[in-house]
mmCIF file of C-alpha atoms and ligand atoms in Angstrom:
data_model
loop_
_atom_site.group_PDB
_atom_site.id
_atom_site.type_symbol
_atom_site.label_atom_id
_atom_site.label_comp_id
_atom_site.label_asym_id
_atom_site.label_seq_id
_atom_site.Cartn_x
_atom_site.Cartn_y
_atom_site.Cartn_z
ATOM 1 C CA UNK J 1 -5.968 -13.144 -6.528
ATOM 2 C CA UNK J 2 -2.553 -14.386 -7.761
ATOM 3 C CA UNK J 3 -0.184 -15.725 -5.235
ATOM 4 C CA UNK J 4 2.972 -16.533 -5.875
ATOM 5 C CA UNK J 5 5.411 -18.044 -3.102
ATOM 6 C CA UNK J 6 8.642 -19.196 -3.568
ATOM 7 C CA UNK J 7 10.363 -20.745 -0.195
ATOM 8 C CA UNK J 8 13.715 -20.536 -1.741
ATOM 9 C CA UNK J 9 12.934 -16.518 -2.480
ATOM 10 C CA UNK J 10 12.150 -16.548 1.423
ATOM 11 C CA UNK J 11 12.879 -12.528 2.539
ATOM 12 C CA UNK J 12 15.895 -11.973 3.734
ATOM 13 C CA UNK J 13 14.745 -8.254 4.396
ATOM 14 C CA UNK J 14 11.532 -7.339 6.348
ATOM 15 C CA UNK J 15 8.088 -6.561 4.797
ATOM 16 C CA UNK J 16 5.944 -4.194 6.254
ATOM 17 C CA UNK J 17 2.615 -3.776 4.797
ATOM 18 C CA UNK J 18 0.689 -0.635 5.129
ATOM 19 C CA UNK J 19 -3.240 -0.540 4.339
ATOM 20 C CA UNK J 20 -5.609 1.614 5.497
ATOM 21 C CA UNK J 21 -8.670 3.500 3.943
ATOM 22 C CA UNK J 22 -7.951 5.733 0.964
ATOM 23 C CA UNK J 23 -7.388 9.509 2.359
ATOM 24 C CA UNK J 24 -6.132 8.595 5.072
ATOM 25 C CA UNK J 25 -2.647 9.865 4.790
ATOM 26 C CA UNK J 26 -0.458 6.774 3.396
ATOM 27 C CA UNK J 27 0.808 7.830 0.544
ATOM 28 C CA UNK J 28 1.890 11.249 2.540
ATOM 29 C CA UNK J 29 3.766 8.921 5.510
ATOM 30 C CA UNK J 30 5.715 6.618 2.815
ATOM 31 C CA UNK J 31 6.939 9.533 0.919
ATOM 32 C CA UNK J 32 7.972 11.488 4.277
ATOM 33 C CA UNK J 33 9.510 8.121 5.594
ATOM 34 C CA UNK J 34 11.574 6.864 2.255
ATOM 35 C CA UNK J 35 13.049 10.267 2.289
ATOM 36 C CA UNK J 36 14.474 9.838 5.722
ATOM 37 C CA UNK J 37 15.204 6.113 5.459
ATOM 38 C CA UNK J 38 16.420 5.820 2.156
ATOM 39 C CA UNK J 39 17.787 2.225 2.859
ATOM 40 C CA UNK J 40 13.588 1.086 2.650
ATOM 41 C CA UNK J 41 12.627 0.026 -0.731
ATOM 42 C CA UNK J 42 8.705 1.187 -1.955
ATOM 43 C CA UNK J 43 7.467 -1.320 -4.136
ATOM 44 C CA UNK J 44 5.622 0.322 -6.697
ATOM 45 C CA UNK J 45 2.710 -1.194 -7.662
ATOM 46 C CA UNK J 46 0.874 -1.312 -11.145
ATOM 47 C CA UNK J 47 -2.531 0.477 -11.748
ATOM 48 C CA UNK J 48 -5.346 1.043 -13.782
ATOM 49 C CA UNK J 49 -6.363 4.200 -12.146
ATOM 50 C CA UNK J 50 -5.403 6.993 -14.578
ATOM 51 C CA UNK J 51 -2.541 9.028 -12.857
ATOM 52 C CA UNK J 52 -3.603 11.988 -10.208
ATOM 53 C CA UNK J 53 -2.258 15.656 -10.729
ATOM 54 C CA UNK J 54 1.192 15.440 -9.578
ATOM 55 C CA UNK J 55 2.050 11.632 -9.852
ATOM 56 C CA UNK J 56 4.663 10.670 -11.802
ATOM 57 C CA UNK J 57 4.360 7.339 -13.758
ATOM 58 C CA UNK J 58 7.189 4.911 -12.508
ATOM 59 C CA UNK J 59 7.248 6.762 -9.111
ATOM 60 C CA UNK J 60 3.858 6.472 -7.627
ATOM 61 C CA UNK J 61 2.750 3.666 -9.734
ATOM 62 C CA UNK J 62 3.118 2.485 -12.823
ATOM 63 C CA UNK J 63 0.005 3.028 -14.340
ATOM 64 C CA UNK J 64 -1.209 1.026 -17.393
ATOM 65 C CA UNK J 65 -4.417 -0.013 -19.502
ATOM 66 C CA UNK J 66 -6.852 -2.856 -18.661
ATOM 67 C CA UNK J 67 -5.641 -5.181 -21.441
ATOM 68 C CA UNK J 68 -1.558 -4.553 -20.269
ATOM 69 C CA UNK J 69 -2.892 -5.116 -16.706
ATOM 70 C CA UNK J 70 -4.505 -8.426 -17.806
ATOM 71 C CA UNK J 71 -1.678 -9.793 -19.698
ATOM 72 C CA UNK J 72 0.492 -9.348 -16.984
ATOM 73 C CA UNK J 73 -2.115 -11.439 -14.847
ATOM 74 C CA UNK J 74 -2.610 -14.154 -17.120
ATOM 75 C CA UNK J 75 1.430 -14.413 -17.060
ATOM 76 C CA UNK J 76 2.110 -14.528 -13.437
ATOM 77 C CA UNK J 77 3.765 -11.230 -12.906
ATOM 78 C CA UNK J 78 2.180 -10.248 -10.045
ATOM 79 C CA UNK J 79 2.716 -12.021 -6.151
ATOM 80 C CA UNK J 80 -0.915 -10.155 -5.514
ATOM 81 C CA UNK J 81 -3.454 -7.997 -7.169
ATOM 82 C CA UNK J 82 -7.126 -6.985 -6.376
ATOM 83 C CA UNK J 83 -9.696 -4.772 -7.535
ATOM 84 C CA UNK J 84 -10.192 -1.796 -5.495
ATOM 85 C CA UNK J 85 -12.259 1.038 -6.304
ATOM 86 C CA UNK J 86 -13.313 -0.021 -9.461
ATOM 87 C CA UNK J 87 -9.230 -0.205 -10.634
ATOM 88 C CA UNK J 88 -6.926 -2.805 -10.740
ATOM 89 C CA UNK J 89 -4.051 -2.738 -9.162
ATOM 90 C CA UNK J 90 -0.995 -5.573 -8.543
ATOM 91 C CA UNK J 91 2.103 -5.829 -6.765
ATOM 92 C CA UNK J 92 5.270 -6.838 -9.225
ATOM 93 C CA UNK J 93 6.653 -10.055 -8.246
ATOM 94 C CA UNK J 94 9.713 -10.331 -9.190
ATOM 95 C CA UNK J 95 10.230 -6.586 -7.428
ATOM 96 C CA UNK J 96 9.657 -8.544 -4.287
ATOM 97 C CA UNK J 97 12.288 -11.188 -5.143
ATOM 98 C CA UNK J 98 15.237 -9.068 -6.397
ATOM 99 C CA UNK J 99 14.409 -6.754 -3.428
ATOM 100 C CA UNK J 100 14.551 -9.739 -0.800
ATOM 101 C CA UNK J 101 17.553 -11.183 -2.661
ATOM 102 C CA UNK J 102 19.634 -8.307 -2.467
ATOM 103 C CA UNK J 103 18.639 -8.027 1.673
ATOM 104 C CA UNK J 104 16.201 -5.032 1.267
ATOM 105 C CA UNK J 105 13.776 -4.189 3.431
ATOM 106 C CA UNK J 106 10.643 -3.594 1.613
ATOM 107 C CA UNK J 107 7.453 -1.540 1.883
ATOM 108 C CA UNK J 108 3.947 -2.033 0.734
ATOM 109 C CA UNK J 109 1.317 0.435 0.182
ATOM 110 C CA UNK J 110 -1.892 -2.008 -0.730
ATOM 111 C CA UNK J 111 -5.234 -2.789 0.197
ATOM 112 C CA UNK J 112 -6.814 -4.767 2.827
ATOM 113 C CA UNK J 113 -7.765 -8.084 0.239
ATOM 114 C CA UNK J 114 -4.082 -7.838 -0.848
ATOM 115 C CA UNK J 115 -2.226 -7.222 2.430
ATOM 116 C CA UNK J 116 -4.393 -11.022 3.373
ATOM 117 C CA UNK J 117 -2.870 -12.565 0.454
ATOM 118 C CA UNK J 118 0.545 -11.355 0.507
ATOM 119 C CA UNK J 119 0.392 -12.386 4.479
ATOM 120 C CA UNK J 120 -0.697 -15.690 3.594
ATOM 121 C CA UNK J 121 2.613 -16.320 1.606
ATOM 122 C CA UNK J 122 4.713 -14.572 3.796
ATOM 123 C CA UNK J 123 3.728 -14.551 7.339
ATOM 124 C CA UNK J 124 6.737 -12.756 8.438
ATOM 125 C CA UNK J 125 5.380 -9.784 7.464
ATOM 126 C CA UNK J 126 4.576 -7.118 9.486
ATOM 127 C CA UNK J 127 0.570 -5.453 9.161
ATOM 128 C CA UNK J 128 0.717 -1.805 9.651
ATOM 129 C CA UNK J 129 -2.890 -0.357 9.540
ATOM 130 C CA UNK J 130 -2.936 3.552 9.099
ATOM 131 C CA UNK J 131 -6.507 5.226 10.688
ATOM 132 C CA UNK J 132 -8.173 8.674 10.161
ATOM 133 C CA UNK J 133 -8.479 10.251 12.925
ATOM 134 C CA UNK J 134 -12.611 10.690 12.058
ATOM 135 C CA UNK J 135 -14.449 9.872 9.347
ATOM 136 C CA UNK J 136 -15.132 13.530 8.922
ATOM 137 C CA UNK J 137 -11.429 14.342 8.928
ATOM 138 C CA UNK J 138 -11.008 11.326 5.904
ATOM 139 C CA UNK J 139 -13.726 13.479 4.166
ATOM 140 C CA UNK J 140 -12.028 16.229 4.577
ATOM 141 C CA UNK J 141 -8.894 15.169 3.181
ATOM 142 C CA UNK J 142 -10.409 13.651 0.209
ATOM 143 C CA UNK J 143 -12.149 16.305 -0.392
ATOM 144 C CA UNK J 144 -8.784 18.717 0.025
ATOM 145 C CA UNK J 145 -6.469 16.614 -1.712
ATOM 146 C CA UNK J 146 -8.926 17.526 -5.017
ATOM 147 C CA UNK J 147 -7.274 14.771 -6.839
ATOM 148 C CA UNK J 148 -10.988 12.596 -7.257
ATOM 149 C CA UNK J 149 -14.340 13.377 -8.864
ATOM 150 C CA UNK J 150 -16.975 14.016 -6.127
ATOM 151 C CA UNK J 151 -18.490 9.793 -6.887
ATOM 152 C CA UNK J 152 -14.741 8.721 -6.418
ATOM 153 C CA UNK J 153 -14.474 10.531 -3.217
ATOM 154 C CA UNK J 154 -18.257 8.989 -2.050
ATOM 155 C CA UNK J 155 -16.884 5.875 -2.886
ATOM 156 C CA UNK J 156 -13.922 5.638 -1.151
ATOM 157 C CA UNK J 157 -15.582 7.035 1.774
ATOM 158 C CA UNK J 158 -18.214 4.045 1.324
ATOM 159 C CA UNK J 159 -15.266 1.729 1.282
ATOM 160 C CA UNK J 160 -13.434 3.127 3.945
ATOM 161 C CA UNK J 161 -15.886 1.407 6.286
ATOM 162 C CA UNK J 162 -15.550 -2.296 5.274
ATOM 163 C CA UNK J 163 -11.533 -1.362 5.206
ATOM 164 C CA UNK J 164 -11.805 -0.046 9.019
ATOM 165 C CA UNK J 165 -13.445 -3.447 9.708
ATOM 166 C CA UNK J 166 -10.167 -5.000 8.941
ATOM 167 C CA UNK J 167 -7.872 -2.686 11.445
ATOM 168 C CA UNK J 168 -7.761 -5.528 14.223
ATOM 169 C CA UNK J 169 -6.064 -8.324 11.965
ATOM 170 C CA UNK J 170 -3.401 -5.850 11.650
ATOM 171 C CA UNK J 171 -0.261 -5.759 14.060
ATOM 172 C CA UNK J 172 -0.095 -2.388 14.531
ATOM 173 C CA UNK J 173 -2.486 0.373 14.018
ATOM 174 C CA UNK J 174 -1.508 4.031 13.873
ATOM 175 C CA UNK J 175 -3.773 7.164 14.003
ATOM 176 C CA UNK J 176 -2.392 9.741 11.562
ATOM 177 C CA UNK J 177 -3.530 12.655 13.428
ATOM 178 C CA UNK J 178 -0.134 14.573 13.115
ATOM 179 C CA UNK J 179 2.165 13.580 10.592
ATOM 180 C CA UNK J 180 5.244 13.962 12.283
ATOM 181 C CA UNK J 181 3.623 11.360 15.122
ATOM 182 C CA UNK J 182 2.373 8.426 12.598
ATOM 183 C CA UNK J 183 5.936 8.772 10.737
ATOM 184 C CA UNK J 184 8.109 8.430 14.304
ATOM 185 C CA UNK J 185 5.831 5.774 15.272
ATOM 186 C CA UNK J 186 6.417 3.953 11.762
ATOM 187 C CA UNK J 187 9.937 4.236 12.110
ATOM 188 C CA UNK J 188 9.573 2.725 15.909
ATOM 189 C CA UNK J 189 7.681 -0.342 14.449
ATOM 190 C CA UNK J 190 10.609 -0.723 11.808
ATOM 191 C CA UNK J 191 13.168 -0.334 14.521
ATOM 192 C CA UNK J 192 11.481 -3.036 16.679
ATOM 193 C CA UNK J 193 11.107 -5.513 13.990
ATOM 194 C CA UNK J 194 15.189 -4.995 13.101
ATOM 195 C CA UNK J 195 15.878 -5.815 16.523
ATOM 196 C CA UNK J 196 13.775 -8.940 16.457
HETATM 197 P P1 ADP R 1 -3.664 7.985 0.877
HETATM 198 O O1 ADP R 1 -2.346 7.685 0.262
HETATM 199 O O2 ADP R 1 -3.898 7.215 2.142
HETATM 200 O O3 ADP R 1 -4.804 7.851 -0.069
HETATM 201 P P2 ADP R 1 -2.698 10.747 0.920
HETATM 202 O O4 ADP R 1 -1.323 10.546 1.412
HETATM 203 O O5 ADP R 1 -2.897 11.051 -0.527
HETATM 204 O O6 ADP R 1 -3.648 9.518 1.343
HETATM 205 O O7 ADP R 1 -3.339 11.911 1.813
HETATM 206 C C1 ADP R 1 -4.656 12.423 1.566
HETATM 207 C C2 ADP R 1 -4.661 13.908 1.911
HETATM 208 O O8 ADP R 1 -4.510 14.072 3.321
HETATM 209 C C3 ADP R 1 -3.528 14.682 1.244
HETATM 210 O O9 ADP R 1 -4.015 15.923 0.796
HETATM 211 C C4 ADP R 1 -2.511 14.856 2.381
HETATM 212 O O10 ADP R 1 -1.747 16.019 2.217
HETATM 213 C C5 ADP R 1 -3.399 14.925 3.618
HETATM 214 N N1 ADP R 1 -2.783 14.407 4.856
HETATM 215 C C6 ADP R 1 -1.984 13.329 4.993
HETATM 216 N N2 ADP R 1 -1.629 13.154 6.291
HETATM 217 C C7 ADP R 1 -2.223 14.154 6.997
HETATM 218 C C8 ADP R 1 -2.237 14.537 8.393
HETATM 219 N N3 ADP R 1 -1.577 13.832 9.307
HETATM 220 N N4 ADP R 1 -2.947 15.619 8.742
HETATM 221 C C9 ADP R 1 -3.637 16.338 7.812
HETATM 222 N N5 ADP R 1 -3.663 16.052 6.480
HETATM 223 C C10 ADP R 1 -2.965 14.961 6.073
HETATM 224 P P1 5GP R 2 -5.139 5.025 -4.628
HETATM 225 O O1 5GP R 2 -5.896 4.911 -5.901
HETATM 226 O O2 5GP R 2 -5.845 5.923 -3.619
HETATM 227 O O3 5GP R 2 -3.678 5.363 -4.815
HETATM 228 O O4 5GP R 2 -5.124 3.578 -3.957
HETATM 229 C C1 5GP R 2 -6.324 2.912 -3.743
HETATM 230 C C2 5GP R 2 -6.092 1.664 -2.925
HETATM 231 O O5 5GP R 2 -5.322 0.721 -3.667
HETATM 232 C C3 5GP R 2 -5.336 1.883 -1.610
HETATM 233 O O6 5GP R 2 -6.015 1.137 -0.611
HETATM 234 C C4 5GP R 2 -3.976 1.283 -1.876
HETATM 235 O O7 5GP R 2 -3.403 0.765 -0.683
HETATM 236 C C5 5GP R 2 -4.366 0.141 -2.802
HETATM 237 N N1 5GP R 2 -3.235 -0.366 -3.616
HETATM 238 C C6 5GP R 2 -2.231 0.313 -4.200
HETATM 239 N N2 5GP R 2 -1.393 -0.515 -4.831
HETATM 240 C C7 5GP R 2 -1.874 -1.774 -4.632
HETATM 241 C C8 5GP R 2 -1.447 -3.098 -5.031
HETATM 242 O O8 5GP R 2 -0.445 -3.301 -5.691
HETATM 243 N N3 5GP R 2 -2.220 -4.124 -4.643
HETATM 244 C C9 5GP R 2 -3.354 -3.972 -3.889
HETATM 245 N N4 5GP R 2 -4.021 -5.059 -3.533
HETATM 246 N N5 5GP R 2 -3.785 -2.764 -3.501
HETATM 247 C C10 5GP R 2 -3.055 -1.680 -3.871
#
């Protein structure tokens, strides 16, 4: 797990990283909160993961092979990556940079392992942890969204519990019950860390 930190790339914009287990609505709250704030920046991330019905390569992610993944490892392209349900996925670097350069204030959607590790280089940051209400509502949206093979879905739901673990290292943590509550208090936490 690749870190790269450059002091004189210090952020000039805010980071917010979001993490929370997969189902649980993040992907939903980003899209709902760049369209209202379209002065945020979404980093997209690289992926392994093949592409879901509906996602649109160089929107959602940019999704790749294994080998392209690796070389991009083995040259220091990426500030973090991690394996997470059995894909790789990585964070683009230099995104981060030309993002912070130009005064942006940037949001990440990524797991628990890679919110530590982009913390650890920049401890500005602000840890937004998004809940389930239930684990039989995250279920339930898995399940509904229809976008993963019946294992995928058991697996994420297996995950999801070592990921709740990690809720109380986070600064905030929201309950996305209703939608229109988890995106107001989003924009509340972004507010609040402007003002700071
Ligand atoms: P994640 O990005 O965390 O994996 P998604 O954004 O893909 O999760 O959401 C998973 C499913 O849950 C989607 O079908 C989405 O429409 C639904 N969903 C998201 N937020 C809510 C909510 N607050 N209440 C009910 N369903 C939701
Ligand atoms: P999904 O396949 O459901 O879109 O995402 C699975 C998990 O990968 C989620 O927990 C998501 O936050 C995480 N993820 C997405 N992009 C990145 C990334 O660039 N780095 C890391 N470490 N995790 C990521």
């Amino acid at each position: 797990m690749n870190i790269i930190v450059n002091n004189e790339m210090a952020p000039k914009g805010l980071l917010f990283i979001i993490s929370g287990p997969s189902g649980t609505g993040k992907s939903t709250v980003l899209r709902v909160i760049l369209e209202k704030r379209p002065e945020l920046r979404y980093s997209i991330s690289y992926t392994t993961r093949p592409p879901r019905e509906g996602e649109q390569d160089g929107v959602d992610y940019d999704f790749i092979s294994k080998d392209a993944f690796r070389k991009k490892m083995d040259s220091g392209e990426f500030a973090e990556w991690a394996e997470v349900h059995g894909e790789l996925y990585g964070t683009p670097g230099r995104f981060l940079d030309e993002a912070f350069a130009a005064g942006h204030d940037v949001l990440l959607d990524i797991d628990v392992e890679g919110a530590k590790n982009i913390y650890s280089g920049y401890p500005e940051a602000v840890l937004i942890f998004i809940a389930p209400p239930s684990v039989e509502e995250l279920e339930k949206r898995l399940v509904n969204r229809g976008a993963d093979s019946s294992r995928a879905v058991e697996q994420r739901l297996k995950n999801s519990k070592a990921e709740m673990a990690e809720a109380h290292h986070y600064h905030h943590v929201i309950v996305n019950d209703d939608l229109a509550g988890t995106v107001s208090k989003l924009e509340a936490i972004i507010e609040n860390a402007r003002l700071k």
